[in-house]
CSV table of C-alpha atoms in Angstrom, one decimal:
chain,number,residue,atom,x,y,z
C,1,UNK,CA,-22.1,-7.9,-18.6
C,2,UNK,CA,-18.4,-8.7,-18.3
C,3,UNK,CA,-16.6,-7.0,-15.4
C,4,UNK,CA,-12.9,-6.3,-15.2
C,5,UNK,CA,-11.5,-8.3,-12.2
C,6,UNK,CA,-8.7,-6.7,-10.2
C,7,UNK,CA,-9.1,-7.9,-6.6
C,8,UNK,CA,-7.7,-11.3,-5.8
C,9,UNK,CA,-10.9,-12.2,-4.1
C,10,UNK,CA,-12.9,-14.4,-6.5
C,11,UNK,CA,-16.6,-15.2,-6.4
C,12,UNK,CA,-17.6,-18.5,-7.9
C,13,UNK,CA,-20.7,-19.0,-10.1
C,14,UNK,CA,-22.2,-22.4,-10.7
C,15,UNK,CA,-21.7,-24.2,-14.0
C,16,UNK,CA,-24.6,-26.1,-15.2
C,17,UNK,CA,-24.3,-29.9,-15.3
C,18,UNK,CA,-27.0,-32.5,-14.9
C,19,UNK,CA,-28.6,-32.4,-11.5
C,20,UNK,CA,-28.2,-35.2,-9.0
C,21,UNK,CA,-24.8,-36.4,-10.2
C,22,UNK,CA,-22.7,-37.9,-7.5
C,23,UNK,CA,-19.0,-38.8,-7.7
C,24,UNK,CA,-15.8,-38.7,-5.7
C,25,UNK,CA,-14.6,-35.0,-6.0
C,26,UNK,CA,-11.6,-34.6,-8.2
C,27,UNK,CA,-9.5,-33.0,-5.4
C,28,UNK,CA,-10.1,-36.3,-3.3
C,29,UNK,CA,-9.5,-38.5,-6.3
C,30,UNK,CA,-6.0,-36.9,-6.7
C,31,UNK,CA,-5.1,-38.7,-3.4
C,32,UNK,CA,-7.1,-41.9,-4.0
C,33,UNK,CA,-5.8,-42.5,-7.5
C,34,UNK,CA,-2.0,-43.0,-6.7
C,35,UNK,CA,-3.0,-45.1,-3.6
C,36,UNK,CA,-5.3,-47.3,-5.7
C,37,UNK,CA,-2.7,-47.6,-8.4
C,38,UNK,CA,0.0,-48.7,-6.0
C,39,UNK,CA,-2.4,-51.1,-4.3
C,40,UNK,CA,-3.3,-52.7,-7.7
C,41,UNK,CA,0.4,-53.2,-8.4
C,42,UNK,CA,1.1,-54.7,-5.0
C,43,UNK,CA,-1.9,-57.0,-5.2
C,44,UNK,CA,-1.2,-58.0,-8.7
C,45,UNK,CA,2.5,-58.7,-7.9
C,46,UNK,CA,1.5,-60.8,-4.9
C,47,UNK,CA,-1.1,-62.8,-6.9
C,48,UNK,CA,1.6,-63.5,-9.6
C,49,UNK,CA,4.0,-64.8,-7.0
C,50,UNK,CA,1.2,-67.0,-5.5
C,51,UNK,CA,0.2,-68.4,-8.9
C,52,UNK,CA,3.8,-69.2,-9.9
C,53,UNK,CA,4.8,-70.8,-6.5
C,54,UNK,CA,5.1,-74.6,-6.7
C,55,UNK,CA,4.1,-74.8,-3.1
C,56,UNK,CA,0.6,-73.6,-4.0
C,57,UNK,CA,0.0,-76.1,-6.8
C,58,UNK,CA,-2.8,-77.9,-4.9
C,59,UNK,CA,-4.5,-74.6,-3.9
C,60,UNK,CA,-4.4,-73.4,-7.5
C,61,UNK,CA,-6.0,-76.6,-8.6
C,62,UNK,CA,-8.7,-76.1,-5.9
C,63,UNK,CA,-9.3,-72.6,-7.2
C,64,UNK,CA,-9.6,-73.8,-10.8
C,65,UNK,CA,-12.1,-76.5,-9.7
C,66,UNK,CA,-14.1,-73.9,-7.7
C,67,UNK,CA,-14.4,-71.6,-10.8
C,68,UNK,CA,-15.4,-74.6,-13.0
C,69,UNK,CA,-18.1,-75.6,-10.4
C,70,UNK,CA,-19.4,-72.1,-10.0
C,71,UNK,CA,-18.9,-70.8,-13.5
C,72,UNK,CA,-22.6,-70.0,-14.0
C,73,UNK,CA,-22.6,-67.9,-10.8
C,74,UNK,CA,-19.5,-66.0,-11.9
C,75,UNK,CA,-20.9,-65.5,-15.4
C,76,UNK,CA,-24.1,-64.0,-14.1
C,77,UNK,CA,-22.2,-62.0,-11.6
C,78,UNK,CA,-19.9,-60.5,-14.2
C,79,UNK,CA,-22.8,-59.9,-16.6
C,80,UNK,CA,-24.7,-58.2,-13.9
C,81,UNK,CA,-21.7,-56.0,-13.0
C,82,UNK,CA,-21.2,-55.1,-16.7
C,83,UNK,CA,-24.9,-54.2,-17.0
C,84,UNK,CA,-24.7,-52.1,-14.0
C,85,UNK,CA,-21.7,-50.2,-15.3
C,86,UNK,CA,-23.4,-49.7,-18.7
C,87,UNK,CA,-26.5,-48.5,-16.8
C,88,UNK,CA,-24.4,-46.0,-14.8
C,89,UNK,CA,-22.7,-44.8,-18.0
C,90,UNK,CA,-25.9,-44.3,-20.0
C,91,UNK,CA,-27.6,-42.6,-17.1
C,92,UNK,CA,-24.9,-39.9,-17.1
C,93,UNK,CA,-25.1,-39.1,-20.8
C,94,UNK,CA,-26.4,-35.7,-21.8
C,95,UNK,CA,-26.3,-33.4,-24.8
C,96,UNK,CA,-23.9,-30.4,-25.0
C,97,UNK,CA,-25.5,-27.0,-25.3
C,98,UNK,CA,-25.6,-25.6,-28.9
C,99,UNK,CA,-23.8,-28.5,-30.6
C,100,UNK,CA,-26.0,-31.3,-29.1
C,101,UNK,CA,-23.1,-33.7,-28.9
C,102,UNK,CA,-23.7,-36.7,-26.6
C,103,UNK,CA,-21.2,-36.9,-23.8
C,104,UNK,CA,-20.6,-38.7,-20.4
C,105,UNK,CA,-20.5,-36.3,-17.4
C,106,UNK,CA,-20.6,-36.9,-13.7
C,107,UNK,CA,-19.3,-33.6,-12.1
C,108,UNK,CA,-20.7,-30.3,-11.2
C,109,UNK,CA,-19.3,-26.9,-10.1
C,110,UNK,CA,-18.9,-27.9,-6.5
C,111,UNK,CA,-16.6,-30.7,-7.5
C,112,UNK,CA,-14.4,-28.4,-9.7
C,113,UNK,CA,-14.3,-25.5,-7.3
C,114,UNK,CA,-11.1,-26.4,-5.4
C,115,UNK,CA,-9.1,-27.1,-8.5
C,116,UNK,CA,-10.4,-24.0,-10.3
C,117,UNK,CA,-9.6,-21.9,-7.3
C,118,UNK,CA,-6.0,-23.3,-7.1
C,119,UNK,CA,-5.4,-22.7,-10.8
C,120,UNK,CA,-6.8,-19.1,-10.8
C,121,UNK,CA,-4.8,-18.3,-7.7
C,122,UNK,CA,-1.6,-19.5,-9.4
C,123,UNK,CA,-2.3,-17.2,-12.4
C,124,UNK,CA,-3.0,-14.2,-10.2
C,125,UNK,CA,0.0,-14.7,-8.1
C,126,UNK,CA,2.2,-15.3,-11.1
C,127,UNK,CA,1.0,-12.0,-12.7
C,128,UNK,CA,0.0,-10.1,-9.5
C,129,UNK,CA,1.8,-6.9,-10.7
C,130,UNK,CA,0.7,-7.3,-14.3
C,131,UNK,CA,-3.1,-7.0,-14.0
C,132,UNK,CA,-4.2,-4.0,-16.0
C,133,UNK,CA,-6.7,-1.5,-14.5
C,134,UNK,CA,-10.2,-1.0,-15.9
C,135,UNK,CA,-9.3,2.3,-17.5
C,136,UNK,CA,-6.3,0.9,-19.4
C,137,UNK,CA,-6.7,1.0,-23.2
C,138,UNK,CA,-6.2,-2.7,-23.5
C,139,UNK,CA,-8.8,-3.5,-20.8
C,140,UNK,CA,-11.3,-1.0,-22.3
C,141,UNK,CA,-11.0,-2.6,-25.7
C,142,UNK,CA,-11.2,-6.2,-24.5
C,143,UNK,CA,-14.3,-5.3,-22.4
C,144,UNK,CA,-16.0,-3.6,-25.3
C,145,UNK,CA,-15.6,-6.7,-27.5
C,146,UNK,CA,-16.5,-9.1,-24.7
C,147,UNK,CA,-19.7,-7.1,-23.8
C,148,UNK,CA,-20.7,-7.2,-27.4
C,149,UNK,CA,-20.3,-11.0,-27.5
C,150,UNK,CA,-22.3,-11.3,-24.3
C,151,UNK,CA,-25.2,-9.0,-25.4
C,152,UNK,CA,-25.6,-10.8,-28.7
C,153,UNK,CA,-25.8,-14.2,-27.1
C,154,UNK,CA,-27.8,-13.4,-24.0
C,155,UNK,CA,-30.7,-15.5,-25.2
C,156,UNK,CA,-28.6,-18.6,-24.4
C,157,UNK,CA,-29.2,-19.7,-20.8
C,158,UNK,CA,-25.6,-20.9,-20.6
C,159,UNK,CA,-24.4,-17.4,-21.3
C,160,UNK,CA,-27.0,-15.5,-19.4
C,161,UNK,CA,-26.7,-17.4,-16.1
C,162,UNK,CA,-22.9,-17.1,-15.8
C,163,UNK,CA,-21.3,-14.1,-14.0
C,164,UNK,CA,-18.7,-13.3,-16.6
C,165,UNK,CA,-15.5,-11.5,-15.4
C,166,UNK,CA,-12.7,-10.4,-17.7
C,167,UNK,CA,-9.0,-9.8,-16.6
C,168,UNK,CA,-6.4,-8.4,-18.9
C,169,UNK,CA,-2.8,-9.3,-18.0
C,170,UNK,CA,0.3,-7.5,-19.3
C,171,UNK,CA,2.4,-10.2,-20.8
C,172,UNK,CA,4.0,-11.2,-24.1
C,173,UNK,CA,2.1,-14.6,-24.0
C,174,UNK,CA,-0.1,-15.0,-27.0
C,175,UNK,CA,-3.0,-16.7,-25.2
C,176,UNK,CA,-6.2,-16.4,-23.3
C,177,UNK,CA,-8.0,-18.8,-20.9
C,178,UNK,CA,-11.4,-19.2,-19.2
C,179,UNK,CA,-12.7,-21.0,-16.1
C,180,UNK,CA,-16.0,-22.7,-15.5
C,181,UNK,CA,-17.3,-19.9,-13.3
C,182,UNK,CA,-16.9,-17.3,-16.1
C,183,UNK,CA,-13.5,-15.8,-15.3
C,184,UNK,CA,-11.7,-15.0,-18.6
C,185,UNK,CA,-8.1,-14.0,-18.7
C,186,UNK,CA,-6.6,-12.3,-21.8
C,187,UNK,CA,-2.9,-11.6,-22.2
C,188,UNK,CA,-1.7,-8.4,-24.0
C,189,UNK,CA,0.5,-10.6,-26.2
C,190,UNK,CA,-2.6,-11.9,-27.8
C,191,UNK,CA,-4.1,-8.5,-28.2
C,192,UNK,CA,-0.9,-7.2,-29.9
C,193,UNK,CA,-0.9,-10.3,-32.1
C,194,UNK,CA,-4.4,-10.1,-33.5
C,195,UNK,CA,-4.9,-7.9,-36.6
C,196,UNK,CA,-8.4,-6.6,-35.6
C,197,UNK,CA,-11.3,-6.8,-33.2
C,198,UNK,CA,-12.8,-9.7,-35.2
C,199,UNK,CA,-9.9,-12.0,-34.4
C,200,UNK,CA,-9.8,-11.0,-30.8
C,201,UNK,CA,-13.6,-11.6,-30.5
C,202,UNK,CA,-13.2,-15.1,-31.9
C,203,UNK,CA,-10.5,-16.0,-29.4
C,204,UNK,CA,-12.5,-14.6,-26.4
C,205,UNK,CA,-15.6,-16.4,-27.8
C,206,UNK,CA,-13.5,-19.6,-28.1
C,207,UNK,CA,-12.7,-19.4,-24.4
C,208,UNK,CA,-16.3,-18.6,-23.5
C,209,UNK,CA,-17.3,-21.7,-25.4
C,210,UNK,CA,-15.2,-23.9,-23.1
C,211,UNK,CA,-17.2,-22.5,-20.2
C,212,UNK,CA,-20.6,-22.7,-21.9
C,213,UNK,CA,-20.0,-26.3,-23.0
C,214,UNK,CA,-18.7,-27.2,-19.6
C,215,UNK,CA,-15.5,-28.8,-21.0
C,216,UNK,CA,-13.8,-28.7,-17.7
C,217,UNK,CA,-16.4,-31.0,-16.1
C,218,UNK,CA,-16.5,-33.2,-19.1
C,219,UNK,CA,-12.7,-33.7,-19.2
C,220,UNK,CA,-12.7,-34.6,-15.5
C,221,UNK,CA,-15.5,-37.1,-16.2
C,222,UNK,CA,-13.7,-38.6,-19.2
C,223,UNK,CA,-10.4,-38.9,-17.2
C,224,UNK,CA,-12.2,-40.7,-14.4
C,225,UNK,CA,-13.2,-43.5,-16.7
C,226,UNK,CA,-9.7,-44.0,-17.9
C,227,UNK,CA,-8.2,-43.8,-14.4
C,228,UNK,CA,-10.4,-46.7,-13.3
C,229,UNK,CA,-9.5,-48.7,-16.4
C,230,UNK,CA,-5.8,-47.9,-15.8
C,231,UNK,CA,-6.1,-49.2,-12.2
C,232,UNK,CA,-7.8,-52.4,-13.3
C,233,UNK,CA,-5.3,-52.9,-16.1
C,234,UNK,CA,-2.4,-52.5,-13.7
C,235,UNK,CA,-3.8,-55.3,-11.5
C,236,UNK,CA,-4.1,-57.6,-14.6
C,237,UNK,CA,-0.6,-56.8,-16.0
C,238,UNK,CA,1.2,-57.2,-12.7
C,239,UNK,CA,-0.5,-60.5,-12.0
C,240,UNK,CA,0.0,-62.0,-15.5
C,241,UNK,CA,3.4,-60.7,-16.8
C,242,UNK,CA,6.2,-63.0,-15.4
C,243,UNK,CA,8.7,-60.3,-14.4
C,244,UNK,CA,8.7,-56.8,-12.8
C,245,UNK,CA,10.6,-55.2,-15.7
C,246,UNK,CA,8.1,-56.8,-18.2
C,247,UNK,CA,5.2,-55.4,-16.1
C,248,UNK,CA,6.7,-51.9,-16.0
C,249,UNK,CA,7.3,-52.0,-19.8
C,250,UNK,CA,3.9,-53.4,-20.6
C,251,UNK,CA,2.1,-50.9,-18.4
C,252,UNK,CA,4.0,-48.0,-20.0
C,253,UNK,CA,2.9,-49.2,-23.4
C,254,UNK,CA,-0.7,-49.4,-22.3
C,255,UNK,CA,-0.6,-45.9,-20.8
C,256,UNK,CA,0.9,-44.4,-24.0
C,257,UNK,CA,-1.7,-46.2,-26.1
C,258,UNK,CA,-4.5,-44.8,-23.9
C,259,UNK,CA,-3.1,-41.3,-24.1
C,260,UNK,CA,-2.3,-41.2,-27.8
C,261,UNK,CA,-5.4,-43.2,-29.1
C,262,UNK,CA,-8.1,-42.0,-26.7
C,263,UNK,CA,-7.3,-39.1,-24.4
C,264,UNK,CA,-5.5,-36.7,-26.7
C,265,UNK,CA,-7.9,-37.2,-29.6
C,266,UNK,CA,-10.8,-36.6,-27.2
C,267,UNK,CA,-9.2,-33.3,-26.0
C,268,UNK,CA,-8.7,-32.3,-29.7
C,269,UNK,CA,-12.5,-32.8,-30.3
C,270,UNK,CA,-13.2,-30.4,-27.5
C,271,UNK,CA,-10.9,-27.8,-28.9
C,272,UNK,CA,-12.5,-28.1,-32.3
C,273,UNK,CA,-15.9,-27.8,-30.8
C,274,UNK,CA,-14.9,-24.6,-28.9
C,275,UNK,CA,-13.6,-23.2,-32.2
C,276,UNK,CA,-16.9,-23.9,-34.0
C,277,UNK,CA,-19.1,-22.6,-31.1
C,278,UNK,CA,-16.7,-19.6,-30.8
C,279,UNK,CA,-17.3,-18.8,-34.4
C,280,UNK,CA,-21.1,-19.1,-33.9
C,281,UNK,CA,-21.0,-16.7,-30.9
C,282,UNK,CA,-18.8,-14.2,-32.9
C,283,UNK,CA,-21.2,-14.3,-35.9
C,284,UNK,CA,-24.2,-13.6,-33.7
C,285,UNK,CA,-22.4,-10.6,-32.4
C,286,UNK,CA,-21.8,-9.4,-36.0
C,287,UNK,CA,-18.1,-9.8,-36.0
C,288,UNK,CA,-16.5,-10.7,-39.4
C,289,UNK,CA,-15.9,-14.5,-39.0
C,290,UNK,CA,-14.0,-14.6,-42.3
C,291,UNK,CA,-11.0,-13.5,-40.3
C,292,UNK,CA,-11.0,-16.4,-37.9
C,293,UNK,CA,-9.1,-18.9,-40.1
C,294,UNK,CA,-6.4,-16.3,-40.9
C,295,UNK,CA,-5.6,-16.1,-37.1
C,296,UNK,CA,-4.6,-19.8,-37.1
C,297,UNK,CA,-2.6,-19.4,-40.3
C,298,UNK,CA,-0.6,-16.7,-38.7
C,299,UNK,CA,-0.3,-18.8,-35.5
C,300,UNK,CA,1.1,-21.6,-37.6
C,301,UNK,CA,3.7,-19.2,-39.0
C,302,UNK,CA,4.6,-18.0,-35.5
C,303,UNK,CA,5.0,-21.5,-34.0
C,304,UNK,CA,6.0,-23.6,-37.0
C,305,UNK,CA,9.4,-24.4,-35.6
C,306,UNK,CA,8.2,-25.3,-32.1
C,307,UNK,CA,4.9,-26.9,-33.0
C,308,UNK,CA,4.6,-30.6,-32.0
C,309,UNK,CA,2.9,-33.2,-34.2
C,310,UNK,CA,-0.9,-33.1,-33.8
C,311,UNK,CA,-1.2,-36.7,-32.6
C,312,UNK,CA,1.0,-35.8,-29.6
C,313,UNK,CA,-1.0,-32.6,-28.8
C,314,UNK,CA,-4.1,-31.7,-26.9
C,315,UNK,CA,-4.9,-29.2,-29.7
C,316,UNK,CA,-5.5,-29.7,-33.4
C,317,UNK,CA,-2.7,-28.3,-35.6
C,318,UNK,CA,-3.1,-24.7,-36.5
C,319,UNK,CA,-3.5,-25.6,-40.2
C,320,UNK,CA,-6.2,-28.1,-39.4
C,321,UNK,CA,-8.0,-25.5,-37.2
C,322,UNK,CA,-7.9,-23.0,-40.0
C,323,UNK,CA,-9.3,-25.6,-42.5
C,324,UNK,CA,-12.1,-26.6,-40.1
C,325,UNK,CA,-13.2,-23.0,-39.7
C,326,UNK,CA,-13.1,-22.5,-43.5
C,327,UNK,CA,-15.2,-25.5,-44.0
C,328,UNK,CA,-17.8,-24.3,-41.5
C,329,UNK,CA,-17.7,-20.7,-42.8
C,330,UNK,CA,-20.7,-20.9,-45.2
C,331,UNK,CA,-23.0,-22.0,-42.4
C,332,UNK,CA,-21.9,-19.4,-40.0
C,333,UNK,CA,-22.0,-16.5,-42.6
C,334,UNK,CA,-25.8,-17.0,-42.7
C,335,UNK,CA,-25.9,-16.0,-39.0
C,336,UNK,CA,-23.7,-13.0,-39.8
C,337,UNK,CA,-26.3,-11.9,-42.5
C,338,UNK,CA,-29.3,-12.6,-40.2
C,339,UNK,CA,-28.0,-10.7,-37.2
C,340,UNK,CA,-26.5,-7.8,-39.1
C,341,UNK,CA,-29.8,-7.2,-40.8
């Protein structure tokens, strides 16, 4: 069952990723990444100067001849390296629970623990005087809904094996969030904004879905790929582009293209998936899922003036989220009928 969390001492439960995965922990990578990026720029810049220096003309010619002579060796070496990378990638593919979407993942709960602990500590310190007690009417209502969601979906190992904890925070923020270990935070601004228990159940289920689907570990894994590509690209750009200003400009363009065409669309896919799975979890708990899209329509009215274009956001637009839920409604209503009868 969900438990209200008041103490600042947090116990961590494991999230469930593929066993035997090994990678540099994200907390270490936060140090390695900028150092690697700076090193690639320095090396690339030095290589560019060496290639453009007239004094090294004979050496460049010798290098070219060397590559021509050993081209077969380099071809097989590069091919072997590429095959190794492909093998590593495919060996870390797995299917998400419930939706069975194929995804690349290399992290586990131990890797995410430090970052998770830091983020939760920030929330609790920021709202340390705003955490509501277990006997508060807001907490009682949120726990009642959350326990109903949990009980109805207990047959799922991803739900059953997590030690869920619920914290209600007094704040006007219209939001909720969840962590991989099962800590769910709900703000009273959200509870005041929703029209009924069905809408609140959907939002809590949406946050539960991020935990069940291990989106935190998946996002870290996805980011690692693009970090490595970005470091390699920096080396190429700074060695090939003639001037420093051109290198900076070209690298900025490459980073923006990566963000807008790959990273942000990927994050929007995860949000859409959490909406759909949240809807499924709510339907199994016999909440009226017809109200789910109305929540996003009202959120659109609330944030219309401040909402950024979808292609610049980590989340789909409120209108598109409502439309996706309406399109999926006929399938989920069957669950409503089955579980209510």
